[in-house]
mmCIF file of C-alpha atoms and ligand atoms in Angstrom:
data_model
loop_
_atom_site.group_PDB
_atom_site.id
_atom_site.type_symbol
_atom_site.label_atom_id
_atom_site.label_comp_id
_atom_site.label_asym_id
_atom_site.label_seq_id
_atom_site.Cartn_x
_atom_site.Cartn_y
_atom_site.Cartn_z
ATOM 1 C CA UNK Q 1 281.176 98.636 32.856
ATOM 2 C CA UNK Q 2 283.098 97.071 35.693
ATOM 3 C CA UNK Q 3 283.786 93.172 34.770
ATOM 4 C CA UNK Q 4 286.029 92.037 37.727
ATOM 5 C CA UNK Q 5 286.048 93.371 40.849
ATOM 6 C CA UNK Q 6 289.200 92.377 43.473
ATOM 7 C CA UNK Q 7 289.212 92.700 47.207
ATOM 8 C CA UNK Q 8 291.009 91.665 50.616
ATOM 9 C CA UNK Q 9 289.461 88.567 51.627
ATOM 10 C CA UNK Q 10 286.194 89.100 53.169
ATOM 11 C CA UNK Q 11 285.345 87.894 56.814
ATOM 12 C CA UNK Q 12 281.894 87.073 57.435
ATOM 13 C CA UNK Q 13 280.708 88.643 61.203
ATOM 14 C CA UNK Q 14 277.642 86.868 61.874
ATOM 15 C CA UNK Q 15 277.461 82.938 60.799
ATOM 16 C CA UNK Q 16 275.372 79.744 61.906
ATOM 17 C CA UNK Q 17 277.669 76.624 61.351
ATOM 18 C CA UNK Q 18 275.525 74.103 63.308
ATOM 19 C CA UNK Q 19 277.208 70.608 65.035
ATOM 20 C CA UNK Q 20 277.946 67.219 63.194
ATOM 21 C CA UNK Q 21 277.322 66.268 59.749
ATOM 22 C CA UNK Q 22 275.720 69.685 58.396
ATOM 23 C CA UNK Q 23 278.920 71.579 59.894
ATOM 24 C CA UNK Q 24 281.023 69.452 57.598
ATOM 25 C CA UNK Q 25 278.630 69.836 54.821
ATOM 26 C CA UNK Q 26 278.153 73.933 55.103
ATOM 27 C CA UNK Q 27 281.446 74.458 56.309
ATOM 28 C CA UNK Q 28 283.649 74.926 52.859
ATOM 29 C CA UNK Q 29 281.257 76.896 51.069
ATOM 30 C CA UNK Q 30 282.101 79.794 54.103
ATOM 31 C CA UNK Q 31 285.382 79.022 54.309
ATOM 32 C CA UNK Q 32 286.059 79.368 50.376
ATOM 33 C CA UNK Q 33 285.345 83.022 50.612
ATOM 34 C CA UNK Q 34 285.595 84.037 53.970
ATOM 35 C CA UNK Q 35 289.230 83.952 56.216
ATOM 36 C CA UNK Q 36 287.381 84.473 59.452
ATOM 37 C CA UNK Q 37 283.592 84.019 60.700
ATOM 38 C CA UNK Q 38 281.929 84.853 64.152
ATOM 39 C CA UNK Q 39 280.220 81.937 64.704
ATOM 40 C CA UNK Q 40 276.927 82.015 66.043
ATOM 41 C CA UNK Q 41 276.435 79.598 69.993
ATOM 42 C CA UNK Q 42 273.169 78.488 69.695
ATOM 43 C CA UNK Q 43 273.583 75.012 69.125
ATOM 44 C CA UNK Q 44 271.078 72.634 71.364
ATOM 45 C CA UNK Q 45 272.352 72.376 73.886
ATOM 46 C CA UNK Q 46 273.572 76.525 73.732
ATOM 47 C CA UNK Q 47 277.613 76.870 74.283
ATOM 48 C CA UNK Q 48 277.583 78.649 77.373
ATOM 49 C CA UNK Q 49 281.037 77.967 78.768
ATOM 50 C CA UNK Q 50 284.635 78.619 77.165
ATOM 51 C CA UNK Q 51 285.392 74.916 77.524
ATOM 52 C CA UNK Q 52 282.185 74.016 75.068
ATOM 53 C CA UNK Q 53 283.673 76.922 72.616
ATOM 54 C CA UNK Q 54 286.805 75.326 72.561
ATOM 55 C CA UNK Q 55 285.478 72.093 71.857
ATOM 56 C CA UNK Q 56 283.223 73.217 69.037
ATOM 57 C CA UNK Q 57 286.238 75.561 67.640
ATOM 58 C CA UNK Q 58 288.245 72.131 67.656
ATOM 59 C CA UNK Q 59 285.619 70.177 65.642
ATOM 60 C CA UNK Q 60 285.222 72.890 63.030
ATOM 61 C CA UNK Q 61 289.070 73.557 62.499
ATOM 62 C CA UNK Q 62 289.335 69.445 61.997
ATOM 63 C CA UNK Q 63 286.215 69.821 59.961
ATOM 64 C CA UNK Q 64 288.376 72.242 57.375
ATOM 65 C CA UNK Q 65 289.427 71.124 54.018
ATOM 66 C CA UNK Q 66 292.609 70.574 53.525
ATOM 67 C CA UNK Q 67 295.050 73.464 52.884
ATOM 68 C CA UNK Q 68 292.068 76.055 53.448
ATOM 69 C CA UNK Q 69 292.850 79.179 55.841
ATOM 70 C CA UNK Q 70 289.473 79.813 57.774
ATOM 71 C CA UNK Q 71 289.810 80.724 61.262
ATOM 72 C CA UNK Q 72 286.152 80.175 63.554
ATOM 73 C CA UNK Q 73 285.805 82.982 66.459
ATOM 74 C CA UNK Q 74 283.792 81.765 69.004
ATOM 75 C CA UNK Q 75 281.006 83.658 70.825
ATOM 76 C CA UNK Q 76 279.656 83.086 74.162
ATOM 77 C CA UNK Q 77 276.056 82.366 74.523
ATOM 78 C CA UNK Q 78 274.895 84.675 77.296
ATOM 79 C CA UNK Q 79 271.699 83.632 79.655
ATOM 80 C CA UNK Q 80 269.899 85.259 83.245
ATOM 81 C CA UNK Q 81 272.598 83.076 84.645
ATOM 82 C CA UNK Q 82 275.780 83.707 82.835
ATOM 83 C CA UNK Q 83 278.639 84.558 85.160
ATOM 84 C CA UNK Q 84 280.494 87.503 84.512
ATOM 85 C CA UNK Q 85 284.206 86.009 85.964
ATOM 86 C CA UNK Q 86 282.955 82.567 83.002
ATOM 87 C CA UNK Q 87 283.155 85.552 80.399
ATOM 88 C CA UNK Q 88 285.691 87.443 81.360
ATOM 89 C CA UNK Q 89 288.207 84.085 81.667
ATOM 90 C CA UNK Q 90 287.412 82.509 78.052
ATOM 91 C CA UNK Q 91 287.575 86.609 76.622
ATOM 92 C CA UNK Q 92 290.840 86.890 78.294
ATOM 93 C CA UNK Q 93 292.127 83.264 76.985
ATOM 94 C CA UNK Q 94 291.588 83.630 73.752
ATOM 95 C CA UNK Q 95 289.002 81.045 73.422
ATOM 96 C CA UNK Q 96 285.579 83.793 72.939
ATOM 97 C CA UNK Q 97 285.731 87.265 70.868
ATOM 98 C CA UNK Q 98 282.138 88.394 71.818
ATOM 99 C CA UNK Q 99 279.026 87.299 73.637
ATOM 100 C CA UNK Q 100 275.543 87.121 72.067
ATOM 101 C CA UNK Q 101 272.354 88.074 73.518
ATOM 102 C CA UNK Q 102 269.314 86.570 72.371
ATOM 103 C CA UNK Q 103 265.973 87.469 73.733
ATOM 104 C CA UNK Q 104 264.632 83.945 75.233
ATOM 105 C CA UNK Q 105 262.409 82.941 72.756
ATOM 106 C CA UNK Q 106 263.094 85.243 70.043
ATOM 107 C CA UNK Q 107 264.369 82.605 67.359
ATOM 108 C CA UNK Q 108 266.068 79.101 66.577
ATOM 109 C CA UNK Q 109 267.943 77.784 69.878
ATOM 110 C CA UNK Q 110 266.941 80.834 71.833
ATOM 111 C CA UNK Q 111 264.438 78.953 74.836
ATOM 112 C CA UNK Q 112 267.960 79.623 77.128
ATOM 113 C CA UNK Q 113 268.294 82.888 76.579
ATOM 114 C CA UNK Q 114 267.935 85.955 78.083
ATOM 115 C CA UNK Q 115 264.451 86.822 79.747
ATOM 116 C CA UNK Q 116 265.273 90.438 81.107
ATOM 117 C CA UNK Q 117 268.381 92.473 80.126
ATOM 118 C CA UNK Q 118 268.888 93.604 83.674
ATOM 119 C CA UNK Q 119 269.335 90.449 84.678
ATOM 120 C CA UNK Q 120 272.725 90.273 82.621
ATOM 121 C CA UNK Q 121 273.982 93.740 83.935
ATOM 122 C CA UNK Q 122 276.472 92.970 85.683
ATOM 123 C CA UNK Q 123 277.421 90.967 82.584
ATOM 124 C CA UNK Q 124 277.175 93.489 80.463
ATOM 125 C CA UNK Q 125 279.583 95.559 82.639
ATOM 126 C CA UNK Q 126 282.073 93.371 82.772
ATOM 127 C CA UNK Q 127 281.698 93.484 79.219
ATOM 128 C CA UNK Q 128 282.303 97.149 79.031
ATOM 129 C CA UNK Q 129 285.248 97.366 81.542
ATOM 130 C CA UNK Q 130 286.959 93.953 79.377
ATOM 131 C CA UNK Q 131 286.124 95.470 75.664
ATOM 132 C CA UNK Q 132 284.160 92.527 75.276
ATOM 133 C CA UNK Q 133 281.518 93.253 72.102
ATOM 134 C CA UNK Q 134 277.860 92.128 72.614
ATOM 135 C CA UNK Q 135 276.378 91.532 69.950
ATOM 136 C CA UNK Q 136 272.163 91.312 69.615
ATOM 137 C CA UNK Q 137 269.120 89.703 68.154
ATOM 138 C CA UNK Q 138 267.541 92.551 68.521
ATOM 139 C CA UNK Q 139 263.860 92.136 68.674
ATOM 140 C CA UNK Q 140 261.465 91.859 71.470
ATOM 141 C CA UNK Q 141 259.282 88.846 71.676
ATOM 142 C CA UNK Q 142 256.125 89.755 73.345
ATOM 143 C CA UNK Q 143 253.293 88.468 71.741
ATOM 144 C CA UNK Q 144 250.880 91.848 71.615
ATOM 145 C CA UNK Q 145 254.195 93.158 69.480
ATOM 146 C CA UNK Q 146 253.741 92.685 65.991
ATOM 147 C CA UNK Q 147 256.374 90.374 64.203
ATOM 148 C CA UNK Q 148 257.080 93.192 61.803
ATOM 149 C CA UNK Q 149 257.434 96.023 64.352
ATOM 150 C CA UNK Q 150 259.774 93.790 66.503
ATOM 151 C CA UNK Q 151 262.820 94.939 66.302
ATOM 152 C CA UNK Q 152 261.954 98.521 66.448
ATOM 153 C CA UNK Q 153 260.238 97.997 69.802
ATOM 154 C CA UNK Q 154 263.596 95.975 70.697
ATOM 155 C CA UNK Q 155 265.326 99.596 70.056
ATOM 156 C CA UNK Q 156 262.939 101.825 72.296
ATOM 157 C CA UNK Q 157 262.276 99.122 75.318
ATOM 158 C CA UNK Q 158 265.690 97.256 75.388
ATOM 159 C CA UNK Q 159 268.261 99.072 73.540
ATOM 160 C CA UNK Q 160 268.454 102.589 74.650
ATOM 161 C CA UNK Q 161 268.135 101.736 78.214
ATOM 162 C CA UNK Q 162 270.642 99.241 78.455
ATOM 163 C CA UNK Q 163 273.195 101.248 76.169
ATOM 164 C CA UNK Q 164 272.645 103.892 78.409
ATOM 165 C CA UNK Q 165 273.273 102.060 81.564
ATOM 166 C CA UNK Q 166 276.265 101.082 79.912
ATOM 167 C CA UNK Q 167 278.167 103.768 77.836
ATOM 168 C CA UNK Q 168 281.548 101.854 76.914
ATOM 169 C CA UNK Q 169 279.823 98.772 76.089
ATOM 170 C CA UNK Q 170 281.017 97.821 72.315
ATOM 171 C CA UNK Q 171 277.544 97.117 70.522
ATOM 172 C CA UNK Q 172 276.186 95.040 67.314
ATOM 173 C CA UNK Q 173 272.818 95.058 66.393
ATOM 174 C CA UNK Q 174 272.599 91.947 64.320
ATOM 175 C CA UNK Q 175 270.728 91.115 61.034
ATOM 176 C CA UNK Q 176 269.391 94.632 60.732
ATOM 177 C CA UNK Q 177 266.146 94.685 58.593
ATOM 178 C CA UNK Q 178 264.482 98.224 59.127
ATOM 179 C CA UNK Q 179 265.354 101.742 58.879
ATOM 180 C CA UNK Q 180 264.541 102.465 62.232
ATOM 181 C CA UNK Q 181 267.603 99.550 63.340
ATOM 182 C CA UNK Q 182 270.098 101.369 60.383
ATOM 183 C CA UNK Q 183 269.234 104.858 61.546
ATOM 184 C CA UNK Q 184 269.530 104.455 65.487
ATOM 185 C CA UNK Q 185 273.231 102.797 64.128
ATOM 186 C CA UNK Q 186 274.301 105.278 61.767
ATOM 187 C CA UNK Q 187 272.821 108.181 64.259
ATOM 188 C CA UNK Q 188 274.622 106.230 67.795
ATOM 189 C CA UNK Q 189 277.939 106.516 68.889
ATOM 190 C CA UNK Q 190 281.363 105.226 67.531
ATOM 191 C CA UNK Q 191 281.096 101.685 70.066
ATOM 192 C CA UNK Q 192 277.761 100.830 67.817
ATOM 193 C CA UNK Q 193 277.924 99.286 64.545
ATOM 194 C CA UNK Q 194 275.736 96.829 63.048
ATOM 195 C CA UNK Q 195 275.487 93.515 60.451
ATOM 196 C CA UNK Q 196 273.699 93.101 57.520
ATOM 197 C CA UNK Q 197 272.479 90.198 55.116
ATOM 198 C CA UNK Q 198 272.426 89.218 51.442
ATOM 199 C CA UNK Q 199 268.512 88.289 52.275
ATOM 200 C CA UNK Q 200 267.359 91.774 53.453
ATOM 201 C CA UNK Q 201 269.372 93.207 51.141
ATOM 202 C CA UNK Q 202 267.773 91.463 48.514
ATOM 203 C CA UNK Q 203 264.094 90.536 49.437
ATOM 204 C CA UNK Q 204 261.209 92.497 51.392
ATOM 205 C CA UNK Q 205 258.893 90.651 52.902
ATOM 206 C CA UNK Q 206 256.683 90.012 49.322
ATOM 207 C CA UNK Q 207 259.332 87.276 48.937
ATOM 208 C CA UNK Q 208 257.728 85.216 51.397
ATOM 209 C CA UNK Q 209 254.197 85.271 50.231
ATOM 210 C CA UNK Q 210 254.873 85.313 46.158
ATOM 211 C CA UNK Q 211 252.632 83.164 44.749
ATOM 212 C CA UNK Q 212 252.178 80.755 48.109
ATOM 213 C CA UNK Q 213 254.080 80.862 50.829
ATOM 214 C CA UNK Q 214 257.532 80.595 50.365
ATOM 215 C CA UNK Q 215 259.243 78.969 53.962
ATOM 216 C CA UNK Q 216 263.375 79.324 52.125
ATOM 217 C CA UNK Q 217 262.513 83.316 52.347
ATOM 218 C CA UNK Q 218 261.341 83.199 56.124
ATOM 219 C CA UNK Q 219 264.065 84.147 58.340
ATOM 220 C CA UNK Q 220 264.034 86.166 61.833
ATOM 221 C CA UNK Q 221 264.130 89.223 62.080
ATOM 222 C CA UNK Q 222 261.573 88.445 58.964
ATOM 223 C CA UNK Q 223 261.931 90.397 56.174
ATOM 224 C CA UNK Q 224 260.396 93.979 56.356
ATOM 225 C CA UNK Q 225 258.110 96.336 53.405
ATOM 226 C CA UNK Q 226 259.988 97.641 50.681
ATOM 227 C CA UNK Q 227 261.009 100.912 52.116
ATOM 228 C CA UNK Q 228 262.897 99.084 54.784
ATOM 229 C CA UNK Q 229 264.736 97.104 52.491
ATOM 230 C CA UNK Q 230 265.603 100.508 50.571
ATOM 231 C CA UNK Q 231 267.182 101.878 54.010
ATOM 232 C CA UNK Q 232 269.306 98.853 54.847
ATOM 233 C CA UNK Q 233 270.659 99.084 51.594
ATOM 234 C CA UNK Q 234 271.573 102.268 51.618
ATOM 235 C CA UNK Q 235 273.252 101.414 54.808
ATOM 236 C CA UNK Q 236 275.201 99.092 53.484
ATOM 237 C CA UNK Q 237 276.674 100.878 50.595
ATOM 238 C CA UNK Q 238 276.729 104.205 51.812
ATOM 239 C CA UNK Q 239 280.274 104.049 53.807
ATOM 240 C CA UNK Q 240 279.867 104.735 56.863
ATOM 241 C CA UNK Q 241 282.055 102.418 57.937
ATOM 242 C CA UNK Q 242 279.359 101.165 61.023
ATOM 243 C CA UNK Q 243 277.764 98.045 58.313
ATOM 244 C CA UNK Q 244 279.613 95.304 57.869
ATOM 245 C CA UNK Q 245 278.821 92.390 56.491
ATOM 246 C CA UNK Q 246 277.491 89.297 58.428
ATOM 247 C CA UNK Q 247 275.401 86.974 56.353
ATOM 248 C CA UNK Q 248 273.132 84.997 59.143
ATOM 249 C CA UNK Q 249 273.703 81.827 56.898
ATOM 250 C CA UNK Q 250 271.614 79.517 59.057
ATOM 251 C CA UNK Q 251 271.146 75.839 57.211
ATOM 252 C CA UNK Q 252 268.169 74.265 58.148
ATOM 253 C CA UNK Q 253 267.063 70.772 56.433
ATOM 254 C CA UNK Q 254 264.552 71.186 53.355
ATOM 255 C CA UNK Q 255 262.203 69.186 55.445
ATOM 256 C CA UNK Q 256 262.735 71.055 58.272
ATOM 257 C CA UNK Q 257 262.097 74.141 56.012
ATOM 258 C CA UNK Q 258 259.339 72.777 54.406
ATOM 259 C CA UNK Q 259 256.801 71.815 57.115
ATOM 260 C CA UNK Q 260 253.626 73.210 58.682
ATOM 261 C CA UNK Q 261 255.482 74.957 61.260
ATOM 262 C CA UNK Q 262 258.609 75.620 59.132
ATOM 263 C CA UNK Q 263 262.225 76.598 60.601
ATOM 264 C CA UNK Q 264 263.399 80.368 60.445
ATOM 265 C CA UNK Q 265 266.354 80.361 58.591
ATOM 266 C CA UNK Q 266 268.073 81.393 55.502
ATOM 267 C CA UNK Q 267 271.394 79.144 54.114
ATOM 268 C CA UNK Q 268 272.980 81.967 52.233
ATOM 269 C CA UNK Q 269 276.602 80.562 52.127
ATOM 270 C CA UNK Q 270 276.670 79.068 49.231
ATOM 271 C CA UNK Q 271 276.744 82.495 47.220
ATOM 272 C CA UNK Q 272 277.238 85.256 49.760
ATOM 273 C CA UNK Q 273 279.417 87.260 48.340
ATOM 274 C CA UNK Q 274 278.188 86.977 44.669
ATOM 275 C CA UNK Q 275 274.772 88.433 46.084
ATOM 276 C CA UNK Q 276 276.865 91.346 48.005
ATOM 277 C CA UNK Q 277 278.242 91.927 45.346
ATOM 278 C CA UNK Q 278 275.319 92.439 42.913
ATOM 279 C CA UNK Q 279 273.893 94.873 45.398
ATOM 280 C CA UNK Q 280 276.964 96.836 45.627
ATOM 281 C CA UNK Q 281 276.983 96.699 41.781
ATOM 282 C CA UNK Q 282 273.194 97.983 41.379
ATOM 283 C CA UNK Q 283 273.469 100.586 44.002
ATOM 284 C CA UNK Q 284 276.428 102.157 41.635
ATOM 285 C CA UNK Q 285 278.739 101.317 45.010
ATOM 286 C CA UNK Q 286 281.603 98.887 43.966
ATOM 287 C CA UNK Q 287 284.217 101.332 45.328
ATOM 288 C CA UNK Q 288 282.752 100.990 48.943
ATOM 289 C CA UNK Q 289 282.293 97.291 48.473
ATOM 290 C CA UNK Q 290 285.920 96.046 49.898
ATOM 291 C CA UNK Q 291 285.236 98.262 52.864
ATOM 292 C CA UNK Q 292 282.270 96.499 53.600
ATOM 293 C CA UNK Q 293 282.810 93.447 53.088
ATOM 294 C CA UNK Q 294 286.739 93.389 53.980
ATOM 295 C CA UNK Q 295 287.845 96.058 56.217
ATOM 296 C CA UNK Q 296 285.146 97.894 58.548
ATOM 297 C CA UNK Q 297 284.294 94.267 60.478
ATOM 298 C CA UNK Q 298 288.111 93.875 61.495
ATOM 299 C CA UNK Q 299 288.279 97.519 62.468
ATOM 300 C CA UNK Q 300 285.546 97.271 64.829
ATOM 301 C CA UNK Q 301 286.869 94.277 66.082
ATOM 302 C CA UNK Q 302 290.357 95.457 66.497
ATOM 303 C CA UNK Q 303 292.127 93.223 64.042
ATOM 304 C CA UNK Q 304 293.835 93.685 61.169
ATOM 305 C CA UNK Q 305 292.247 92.988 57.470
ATOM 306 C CA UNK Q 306 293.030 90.141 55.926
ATOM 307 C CA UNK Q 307 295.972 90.231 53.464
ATOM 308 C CA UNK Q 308 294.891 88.279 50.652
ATOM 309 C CA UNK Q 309 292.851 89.096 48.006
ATOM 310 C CA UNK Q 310 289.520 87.565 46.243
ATOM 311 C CA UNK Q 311 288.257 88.059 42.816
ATOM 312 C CA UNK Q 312 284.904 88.538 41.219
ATOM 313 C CA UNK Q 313 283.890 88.328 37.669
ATOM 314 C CA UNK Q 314 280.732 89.699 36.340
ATOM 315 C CA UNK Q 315 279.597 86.525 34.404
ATOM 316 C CA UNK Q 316 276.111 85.090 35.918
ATOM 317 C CA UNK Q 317 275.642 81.717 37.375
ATOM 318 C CA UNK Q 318 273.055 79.786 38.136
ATOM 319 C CA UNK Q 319 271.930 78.835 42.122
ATOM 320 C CA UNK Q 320 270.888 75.150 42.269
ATOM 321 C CA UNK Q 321 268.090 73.974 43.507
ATOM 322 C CA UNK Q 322 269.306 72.319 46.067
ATOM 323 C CA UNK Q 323 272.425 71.253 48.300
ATOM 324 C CA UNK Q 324 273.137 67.899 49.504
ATOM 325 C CA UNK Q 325 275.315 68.901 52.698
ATOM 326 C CA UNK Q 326 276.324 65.974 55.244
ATOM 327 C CA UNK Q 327 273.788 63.558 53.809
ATOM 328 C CA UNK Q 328 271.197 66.436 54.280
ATOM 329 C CA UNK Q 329 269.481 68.587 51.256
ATOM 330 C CA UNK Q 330 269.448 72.521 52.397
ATOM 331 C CA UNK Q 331 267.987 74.793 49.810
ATOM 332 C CA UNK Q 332 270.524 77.575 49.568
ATOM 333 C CA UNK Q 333 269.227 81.192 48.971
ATOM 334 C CA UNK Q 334 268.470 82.369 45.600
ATOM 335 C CA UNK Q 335 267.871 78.675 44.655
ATOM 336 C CA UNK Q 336 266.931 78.335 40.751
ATOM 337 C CA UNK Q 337 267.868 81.824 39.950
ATOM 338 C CA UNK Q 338 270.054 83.711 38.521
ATOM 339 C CA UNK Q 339 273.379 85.817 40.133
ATOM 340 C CA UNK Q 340 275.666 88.426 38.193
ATOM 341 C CA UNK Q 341 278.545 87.608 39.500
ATOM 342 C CA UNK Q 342 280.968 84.801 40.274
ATOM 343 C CA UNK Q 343 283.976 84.036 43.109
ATOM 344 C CA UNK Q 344 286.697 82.684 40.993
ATOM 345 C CA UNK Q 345 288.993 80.100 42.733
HETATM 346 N N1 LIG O 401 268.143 84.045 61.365
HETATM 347 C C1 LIG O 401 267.346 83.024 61.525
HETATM 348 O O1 LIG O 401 266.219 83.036 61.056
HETATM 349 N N2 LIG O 401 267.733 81.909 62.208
HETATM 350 C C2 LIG O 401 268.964 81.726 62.918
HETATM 351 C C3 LIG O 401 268.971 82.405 64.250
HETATM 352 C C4 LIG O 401 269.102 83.912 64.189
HETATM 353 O O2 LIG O 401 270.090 84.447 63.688
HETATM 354 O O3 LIG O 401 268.205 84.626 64.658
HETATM 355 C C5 LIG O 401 269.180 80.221 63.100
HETATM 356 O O4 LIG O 401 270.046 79.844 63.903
HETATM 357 O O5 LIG O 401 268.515 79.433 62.428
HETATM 358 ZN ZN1 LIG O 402 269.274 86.354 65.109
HETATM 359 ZN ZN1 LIG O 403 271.875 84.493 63.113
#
């Protein structure tokens, strides 16, 4: 029985840090296992322009503990009136890695976004010619489309039409939760690749009705029936080298959480990589972990793995309830349970 596992630090592609008091509260648990994060734009108001990416890169690098190595990569938050020459000027300074399309409407922060993807074409080309990755929410957000079947329909109406229109275009479909989202990766072409979280790794969509209903398991895209969860694991630990791992940690208050029209969300940060982990484990896959969680993000981003190493030891730990972050409680995932493994220091 494996009883330590070590890896090259881990980078964490798809993140939610938030402004202000919860950034410096949520901040360290990321940056204690993860060297690098994408961090997610929509803030209120979005970060649209490279000069509002700076200035939120600036506030979480002074944010940092001391003597911790975490470096933030900003995203651009693209809407029907982004300007292609905007993206291609922060991509080219240094200042944004990606851009990130979210349907308007579609989840937290997303009433700027983007109402028609051909509206953003010539966006998206510049993207192409520049290298530029978009990445996706990737559900459609009409309301005769059921929540479930969302990001499926996101594939057939949205998708394939715009990857088509745009064959160079570096691709991630974010937060995949189906089979139908892991397949259309795994079957697409070498520019697509895709993110995945400890939450749909580890839940279907029982979680959120167990007993009551359960607002710390409701995220978007919502967590799907059993089989799906089956296929994005699989996915995950199968090596392909197209899922990576992006957790979607998105802290939202407990009262914010727990309210009659509660917050999508999931704060995963706390243990991220202890849940990963424990997936990898049960799925008999620890030898493909390290290229999940460590090396196939940097590839498709074209930078090098980290150097460093982490190490995990199989002795279980228990999640608190609850995390008083910047003056503000956030129930983290997995509160009150149990995990198999544990990040040593
Ligand atoms: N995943 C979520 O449920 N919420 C995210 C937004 C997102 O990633 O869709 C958030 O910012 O709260
Ligand atoms: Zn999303
Ligand atoms: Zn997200």
């Amino acid at each position: 029985m494996t009883t330590s596992i070590t890896i090259r630090r881990p980078d964490d592609w798809h993140l939610h840090l938030r402004d202000g008091a919860m950034m410096e509260g949520v901040l360290p648990y990321t940056a204690r296992q993860f060297a690098r994060a994408i961090v997610m734009p929509n803030l209120a108001p979005p970060v649209v322009q490279a000069d509002q990416a700076a200035a939120y890169r600036d506030r979480i690098e002074a944010a940092l503990p001391r003597g911790v190595d975490f470096t933030p990569l900003m995203t651009a938050y693209l809407t029907d009136d982004t300007d292609p020459d905007d993206i291609e000027r922060g991509f080219r300074d240094g200042i944004w890695v990606a851009a990130k399309l979210y349907p308007a409407g579609a989840t937290t922060n997303s009433a700027s976004g983007v109402t028609d993807v051909e509206k953003i074409d010539a966006v998206l080309a510049r993207m192409e010619k520049i290298g530029m990755p978009l990445l996706t929410h990737g559900e459609v957000t009409s309301s005769d489309i059921d929540i479930f079947d969302r990001e499926a329909v996101f594939i057939d109406r949205v998708a394939v039409p715009m990857l088509k229109r745009h064959p160079g275009l570096k691709f991630v479909f974010e937060h995949i939760t189906t089979k139908d989202g892991a397949d259309f990766v795994a079957d697409g072409d070498a520019r697509m690749a895709a993110t995945i979280t400890p939450q749909h790794l580890m839940i279907n969509r029982n979680a959120i009705f167990a007993g009551g209903i359960n607002p710390h398991a409701y995220c978007l895209p919502v967590a799907k029936r059993e089989m799906h969860r089956l296929a994005v694991r699989k996915a995950a630990t199968g090596g392909s080298g197209k899922f990576f791992l992006g957790t979607d940690s998105a802290p939202h208050t407990k009262s914010a959480k727990e309210s009659a029209c509660g917050c999508a969300g999931i704060f995963n940060a706390p243990h991220a990589l202890e849940c990963y982990a424990q997936v990898f484990e049960e799925e008999n896959a620890l030898d493909r972990f390290e290229a999940f969680a460590s090396l196939d993000g940097p590839r498709f981003y074209g930078m090098a793995p980290n150097e460093e190493t982490v190490t995990l030891e199989k002795v279980g730990q228990d999640v608190p309830e609850e995390i008083v972050s910047g003056g503000e409680v956030v129930v983290p995932f997995r509160a009150g349970q149990r995990i198999d493994w544990k990040l040593l220091d």
